[in-house]
Amino acid sequence: MGMPVRARAHVYQMQPYRPSKTPEQLMHELGLSELIKLSANENPLGASPRAKEAIVKYLDKIHLYPDGNCTILRDALSQFYRLPPDHFAFGNGSDELIHLFGVAYLEPEDELIMAHPSFVRYEASAQLNRAILKQVPLTPDFRHDLKAMADAITARTKLLYVANPNNPTGTIVYRNELERFLERVPDHVLVILDEAYFEYVDHPDYPHGLDYVGAGRNVVVFRTFSKAYGLAGLRIGYAIGRPDLLDPIERVREPFNVNTLAQVAAAAAITDREHIERTRAFNRAGLETLQAACERLGLRSVPSQANFLLIEVGCECARIQQRLLRQGVLVRTGEVFGMPTFLRVNTGTPEQNERFIEALQYALHK
Ligand SMILES: Cc1ncc(COP(=O)(O)O)c(C=O)c1O
């Protein structure tokens, strides 16, 4: 009998990711015949038909290892963005890119700066690498406080995340704010603009992160196929940046981190602009419907540029969420973001949006 096996000490301070129950499990438990899932910002229209065709075509190839260079997809994106192929790095979802940038860049005691609330996976990457996590509260109108984030930078700051649009608020930073902010960021800091919801934005002052990638700044942009492209189940996201900034990722990633079906589906999906335009139109109409319903019900909602809406329900939203669930509508509670009186709901099809509104009305007045 010797010492028990111990993992690295700080690993015990991390919380395991607790997977949500699947729609099938929830339906079985609650005896529901249908469940409308509006909790994970997925695309209610599904994937592009071209992506599905590509998957079927490649089913005969899944006994072979994937292309570790993602060549077909790399070339498709290179054409699409008019950037050299070496400006892209790929991950098993942008979740994996967040992980890889942490592993590659963060030394113990380095600082990672992010907004609060913002996307929670940035926190885990700081904890895993024993970095210091600095969370800067959003402004009263739920937007990134870029001035305070710049003030928080020190000689030990390494990574700084700006989710634009932000999750869970759907708010954006504007071009002039971002440019003023970037002027203040010193050379030893890498700014990651996480543009997971890029395709949904139609605000005229939205800055395209790519403009700063080309300008020699220490900026990397993350995009994903999980949201507007409807490929969340395949897991594929990508980083766009200068090759010297992406090189450390190539060193630490696994050789086959992106599977074949994800690569070919993504390469096909990027060419299907019709599907993206339909998705955007559905989302715009959906946001309008949801916002109008909030006004009617006397609920405050945060103006959103993404495919979801953060709604203040005026009481513990966990109760409201349960009441919605029993009516067959699944939304996200704000507790996980430290906002226990808010719920986050993504836009669905017109029928799904109406079902949500009816269910919400009932849940509030019960
Ligand atoms: C801001 C933001 N970044 C990254 C992700 C991760 O996306 P994925 O790993 O599916 O590409 C999400 C998903 O919700 C997100 O909201």
XYZ file of C-alpha atoms and ligand atoms in Angstrom:
382
model
C 0.000 0.000 0.000
C 1.679 3.202 -1.121
C 0.429 6.673 -1.849
C -2.829 6.848 -3.844
C -2.453 7.979 -7.426
C -3.046 11.717 -7.686
C -3.709 13.806 -10.775
C -2.081 17.245 -10.980
C -3.218 19.168 -7.886
C -4.958 22.021 -9.736
C -7.041 19.555 -11.741
C -9.047 18.875 -8.573
C -9.955 22.558 -8.442
C -11.568 22.354 -11.865
C -15.231 21.508 -12.268
C -15.985 18.673 -14.672
C -18.153 19.671 -17.590
C -21.607 18.412 -16.697
C -23.326 17.353 -19.897
C -26.963 18.374 -20.214
C -29.512 15.621 -20.544
C -30.298 14.805 -24.154
C -33.701 15.764 -25.599
C -34.512 12.024 -25.742
C -33.730 11.551 -22.024
C -35.810 14.601 -21.073
C -38.751 13.504 -23.209
C -38.644 10.043 -21.662
C -38.411 11.391 -18.083
C -41.195 13.947 -18.522
C -43.428 11.857 -20.767
C -43.271 14.428 -23.575
C -44.007 13.510 -27.174
C -42.051 16.487 -28.502
C -39.315 18.773 -27.203
C -38.323 22.089 -28.772
C -34.649 22.666 -27.979
C -33.821 26.367 -27.872
C -30.992 26.111 -25.346
C -27.758 25.709 -27.320
C -27.951 28.354 -30.087
C -28.187 25.720 -32.812
C -29.649 26.323 -36.262
C -33.348 25.293 -36.356
C -33.099 24.864 -40.140
C -30.437 22.173 -39.747
C -27.344 21.809 -41.890
C -26.941 22.873 -45.503
C -28.140 20.166 -47.914
C -24.745 20.410 -49.616
C -23.022 19.473 -46.350
C -25.250 16.409 -46.013
C -24.481 15.343 -49.590
C -20.755 15.657 -48.907
C -21.105 13.468 -45.817
C -22.930 10.758 -47.739
C -20.256 10.857 -50.427
C -17.496 10.354 -47.889
C -19.153 7.584 -45.864
C -17.128 5.064 -47.839
C -13.926 6.709 -46.630
C -14.412 6.659 -42.876
C -12.201 3.630 -42.395
C -9.298 5.889 -43.423
C -7.673 8.426 -41.121
C -8.679 12.029 -41.792
C -6.441 14.451 -43.652
C -4.407 15.925 -40.780
C -3.943 19.131 -42.778
C -7.664 19.674 -43.555
C -6.552 20.474 -47.114
C -9.948 20.568 -48.865
C -11.426 22.799 -46.192
C -8.289 24.918 -45.861
C -8.349 25.612 -49.612
C -12.084 26.350 -49.575
C -11.645 28.866 -46.746
C -8.556 30.329 -48.345
C -10.615 31.077 -51.467
C -13.606 32.273 -49.514
C -11.624 34.751 -47.413
C -8.902 35.497 -49.992
C -6.215 34.694 -47.444
C -3.240 32.317 -47.826
C -3.919 28.728 -46.649
C -1.397 29.071 -43.808
C -3.657 31.630 -42.098
C -6.019 28.913 -40.799
C -5.916 26.423 -37.918
C -8.675 23.926 -37.182
C -10.233 22.530 -34.034
C -12.759 19.951 -32.931
C -15.187 22.849 -32.455
C -13.900 26.268 -31.425
C -14.043 24.758 -27.937
C -10.899 22.861 -28.841
C -9.237 26.012 -30.156
C -9.876 27.696 -26.808
C -8.232 24.702 -25.153
C -5.292 24.658 -27.588
C -4.552 28.380 -27.289
C -4.487 27.959 -23.503
C -2.148 24.969 -23.643
C 0.145 26.565 -26.201
C 0.324 30.092 -24.782
C -0.320 30.169 -21.040
C 2.511 29.745 -18.546
C 1.568 29.393 -14.854
C 0.838 32.865 -13.424
C 0.190 34.362 -16.858
C -3.104 36.241 -17.004
C -6.108 35.529 -19.166
C -8.548 38.451 -19.390
C -12.175 37.984 -20.360
C -15.501 39.707 -19.804
C -18.046 38.516 -17.287
C -20.428 37.046 -18.128
C -18.992 35.702 -21.342
C -18.314 32.284 -22.817
C -17.464 29.958 -19.929
C -14.872 27.773 -21.671
C -12.276 30.562 -21.532
C -12.248 30.119 -17.736
C -11.434 26.418 -17.924
C -8.454 27.079 -20.191
C -7.010 29.492 -17.604
C -7.568 27.006 -14.766
C -6.060 24.062 -16.637
C -2.875 25.989 -17.292
C -2.688 27.562 -13.826
C -3.060 31.011 -15.302
C -4.659 33.886 -13.435
C -8.205 34.539 -14.604
C -9.248 38.184 -14.708
C -12.927 38.724 -15.400
C -14.040 42.237 -16.250
C -17.763 42.951 -15.693
C -19.861 43.962 -18.685
C -21.168 47.535 -18.850
C -24.690 48.220 -17.505
C -25.975 47.734 -21.071
C -24.449 44.235 -21.114
C -21.568 45.022 -23.476
C -17.823 44.405 -23.204
C -16.159 47.184 -21.190
C -13.129 47.453 -23.450
C -11.700 50.394 -21.533
C -11.735 48.423 -18.278
C -10.347 45.378 -20.096
C -7.427 47.451 -21.416
C -6.892 48.872 -17.905
C -6.685 45.288 -16.568
C -3.700 44.400 -18.805
C -0.350 43.976 -16.992
C 3.106 42.694 -17.911
C 1.828 39.151 -17.142
C -1.221 39.306 -19.433
C -0.993 36.776 -22.280
C -4.460 36.114 -23.705
C -7.454 38.426 -23.907
C -10.804 37.156 -25.194
C -13.511 39.296 -26.760
C -16.574 37.288 -27.774
C -18.170 39.415 -30.482
C -21.163 38.952 -30.379
C -20.963 37.961 -26.746
C -22.573 34.836 -25.356
C -24.892 34.989 -23.322
C -25.861 38.610 -24.069
C -25.805 38.775 -27.884
C -24.227 42.239 -27.695
C -21.357 43.460 -29.886
C -18.415 45.809 -29.554
C -18.363 48.580 -32.141
C -15.581 49.269 -34.628
C -14.430 52.573 -33.105
C -14.333 51.053 -29.594
C -12.363 48.042 -30.763
C -9.864 50.179 -32.663
C -9.293 52.463 -29.675
C -8.856 49.372 -27.525
C -6.389 47.669 -29.908
C -4.258 50.852 -29.883
C -3.808 50.311 -26.154
C -2.956 46.591 -26.257
C 0.780 45.992 -25.829
C 2.756 43.602 -28.056
C 2.989 40.777 -25.502
C -0.807 40.272 -25.482
C -2.726 38.104 -27.943
C -6.290 39.296 -28.527
C -8.719 36.563 -29.561
C -11.896 37.779 -31.224
C -14.345 34.904 -30.872
C -16.827 35.442 -33.705
C -18.926 32.295 -33.244
C -22.082 34.269 -34.180
C -20.472 36.395 -36.916
C -22.878 35.305 -39.663
C -25.915 36.652 -37.800
C -24.714 40.214 -37.259
C -26.188 42.998 -39.379
C -25.135 46.060 -37.388
C -23.340 48.675 -39.535
C -20.703 49.340 -36.842
C -19.747 45.697 -36.373
C -15.990 45.322 -36.835
C -14.772 42.356 -38.887
C -11.930 40.791 -36.940
C -10.246 39.845 -40.206
C -9.446 43.513 -40.902
C -7.085 43.419 -37.909
C -5.527 40.048 -38.744
C -4.138 41.531 -41.945
C -2.910 44.710 -40.257
C -0.084 42.955 -38.407
C -1.791 43.111 -35.024
C -1.670 40.302 -32.474
C -5.234 39.349 -33.285
C -6.637 35.895 -33.968
C -10.262 35.380 -35.025
C -12.257 32.262 -34.128
C -15.213 31.168 -36.232
C -17.279 28.010 -36.106
C -19.487 25.781 -38.228
C -21.662 24.991 -35.191
C -24.025 27.945 -35.324
C -25.245 29.443 -38.623
C -23.805 26.526 -40.615
C -25.758 24.027 -38.518
C -22.925 21.520 -38.007
C -22.664 21.537 -34.192
C -22.770 17.743 -33.956
C -19.757 17.325 -36.229
C -17.504 19.613 -34.127
C -15.521 21.972 -36.286
C -14.236 25.471 -35.706
C -11.286 27.414 -37.073
C -8.860 30.148 -36.161
C -7.729 32.800 -38.638
C -4.453 34.541 -37.908
C -0.870 35.214 -38.870
C 1.059 31.949 -39.346
C 3.494 32.825 -36.528
C 0.551 33.108 -34.112
C -0.957 29.794 -35.288
C 2.335 27.877 -35.318
C 2.212 27.023 -31.562
C -1.236 25.472 -32.116
C 0.161 23.202 -34.824
C 2.764 21.996 -32.319
C 0.358 21.039 -29.551
C -2.713 19.796 -31.404
C -3.385 16.141 -32.043
C -2.624 14.986 -35.585
C -6.214 14.061 -36.443
C -8.216 16.488 -34.323
C -10.830 17.179 -37.016
C -12.689 14.190 -38.442
C -13.219 13.541 -42.146
C -16.974 14.121 -42.222
C -16.594 17.462 -40.458
C -13.941 18.567 -42.943
C -15.903 17.712 -46.081
C -19.236 18.943 -44.709
C -17.689 22.280 -43.709
C -16.003 22.700 -47.116
C -19.380 22.145 -48.801
C -21.306 24.314 -46.325
C -19.111 27.370 -46.880
C -20.165 27.402 -50.554
C -23.900 27.292 -49.732
C -24.654 30.996 -49.368
C -28.359 30.415 -49.958
C -28.582 28.363 -46.768
C -26.789 31.075 -44.786
C -29.077 33.787 -46.195
C -32.159 31.742 -45.270
C -30.734 31.169 -41.830
C -30.103 34.884 -41.351
C -33.594 35.813 -42.537
C -35.233 33.256 -40.223
C -33.136 34.550 -37.348
C -33.929 38.206 -37.978
C -37.652 37.454 -38.079
C -37.308 35.223 -35.009
C -35.558 37.900 -32.967
C -38.246 40.413 -33.908
C -40.993 38.014 -32.855
C -39.300 37.209 -29.542
C -38.497 40.844 -28.773
C -42.047 41.956 -29.538
C -43.395 39.201 -27.285
C -41.114 40.349 -24.444
C -42.447 43.877 -24.805
C -46.021 42.609 -24.724
C -45.281 40.570 -21.598
C -43.483 43.496 -19.924
C -40.131 41.684 -19.879
C -36.793 43.348 -20.526
C -34.611 41.711 -23.181
C -31.068 42.582 -24.242
C -30.844 43.831 -27.870
C -29.165 40.938 -29.680
C -27.012 40.634 -32.798
C -26.763 36.858 -32.435
C -29.265 33.985 -32.792
C -30.466 34.130 -29.194
C -32.053 36.526 -26.765
C -31.320 37.110 -23.081
C -34.579 37.817 -21.272
C -35.047 39.062 -17.712
C -37.940 37.119 -16.240
C -38.020 39.038 -12.947
C -37.781 35.981 -10.683
C -35.640 32.873 -10.281
C -35.480 31.699 -13.872
C -34.797 28.084 -12.834
C -38.488 27.828 -11.906
C -39.584 29.320 -15.201
C -37.212 27.029 -17.061
C -38.765 23.975 -15.385
C -42.265 25.160 -16.254
C -41.223 25.679 -19.857
C -39.637 22.264 -19.945
C -42.804 20.577 -18.747
C -44.519 22.230 -21.710
C -41.893 20.795 -24.039
C -39.634 23.847 -24.513
C -36.000 23.751 -23.412
C -34.141 27.043 -22.767
C -30.959 27.968 -20.865
C -31.062 29.405 -17.362
C -28.898 32.408 -16.556
C -27.630 30.900 -13.275
C -24.613 29.409 -15.024
C -23.626 32.927 -16.086
C -24.298 34.436 -12.654
C -27.590 35.944 -13.896
C -30.233 33.917 -12.040
C -33.178 36.070 -13.119
C -32.437 35.768 -16.833
C -33.036 33.067 -19.360
C -31.408 32.654 -22.760
C -33.402 31.357 -25.674
C -32.298 30.905 -29.259
C -34.522 31.660 -32.215
C -36.356 28.684 -33.678
C -38.621 28.214 -36.658
C -41.672 30.546 -36.656
C -43.779 27.721 -35.152
C -41.189 27.008 -32.463
C -40.965 30.700 -31.554
C -44.740 30.851 -31.137
C -44.727 27.703 -29.006
C -42.030 29.233 -26.782
C -43.970 32.487 -26.370
C -47.181 30.662 -25.449
C -45.309 28.461 -23.001
C -43.535 31.464 -21.465
C -46.785 33.340 -21.003
C -48.255 30.337 -19.229
C -45.093 29.789 -17.123
C -45.067 33.419 -15.953
C -48.704 33.550 -14.931
C -49.007 30.153 -13.382
C -18.857 32.555 -27.971
C -18.699 31.110 -28.246
N -17.500 30.626 -28.585
C -17.307 29.338 -28.848
C -18.341 28.425 -28.777
C -18.047 26.974 -29.032
O -18.538 26.571 -30.240
P -18.074 25.234 -30.958
O -17.094 24.531 -30.042
O -19.298 24.447 -31.160
O -17.411 25.671 -32.232
C -19.619 28.862 -28.424
C -20.727 27.891 -28.305
O -21.719 28.113 -27.690
C -19.802 30.238 -28.147
O -20.991 30.703 -27.780
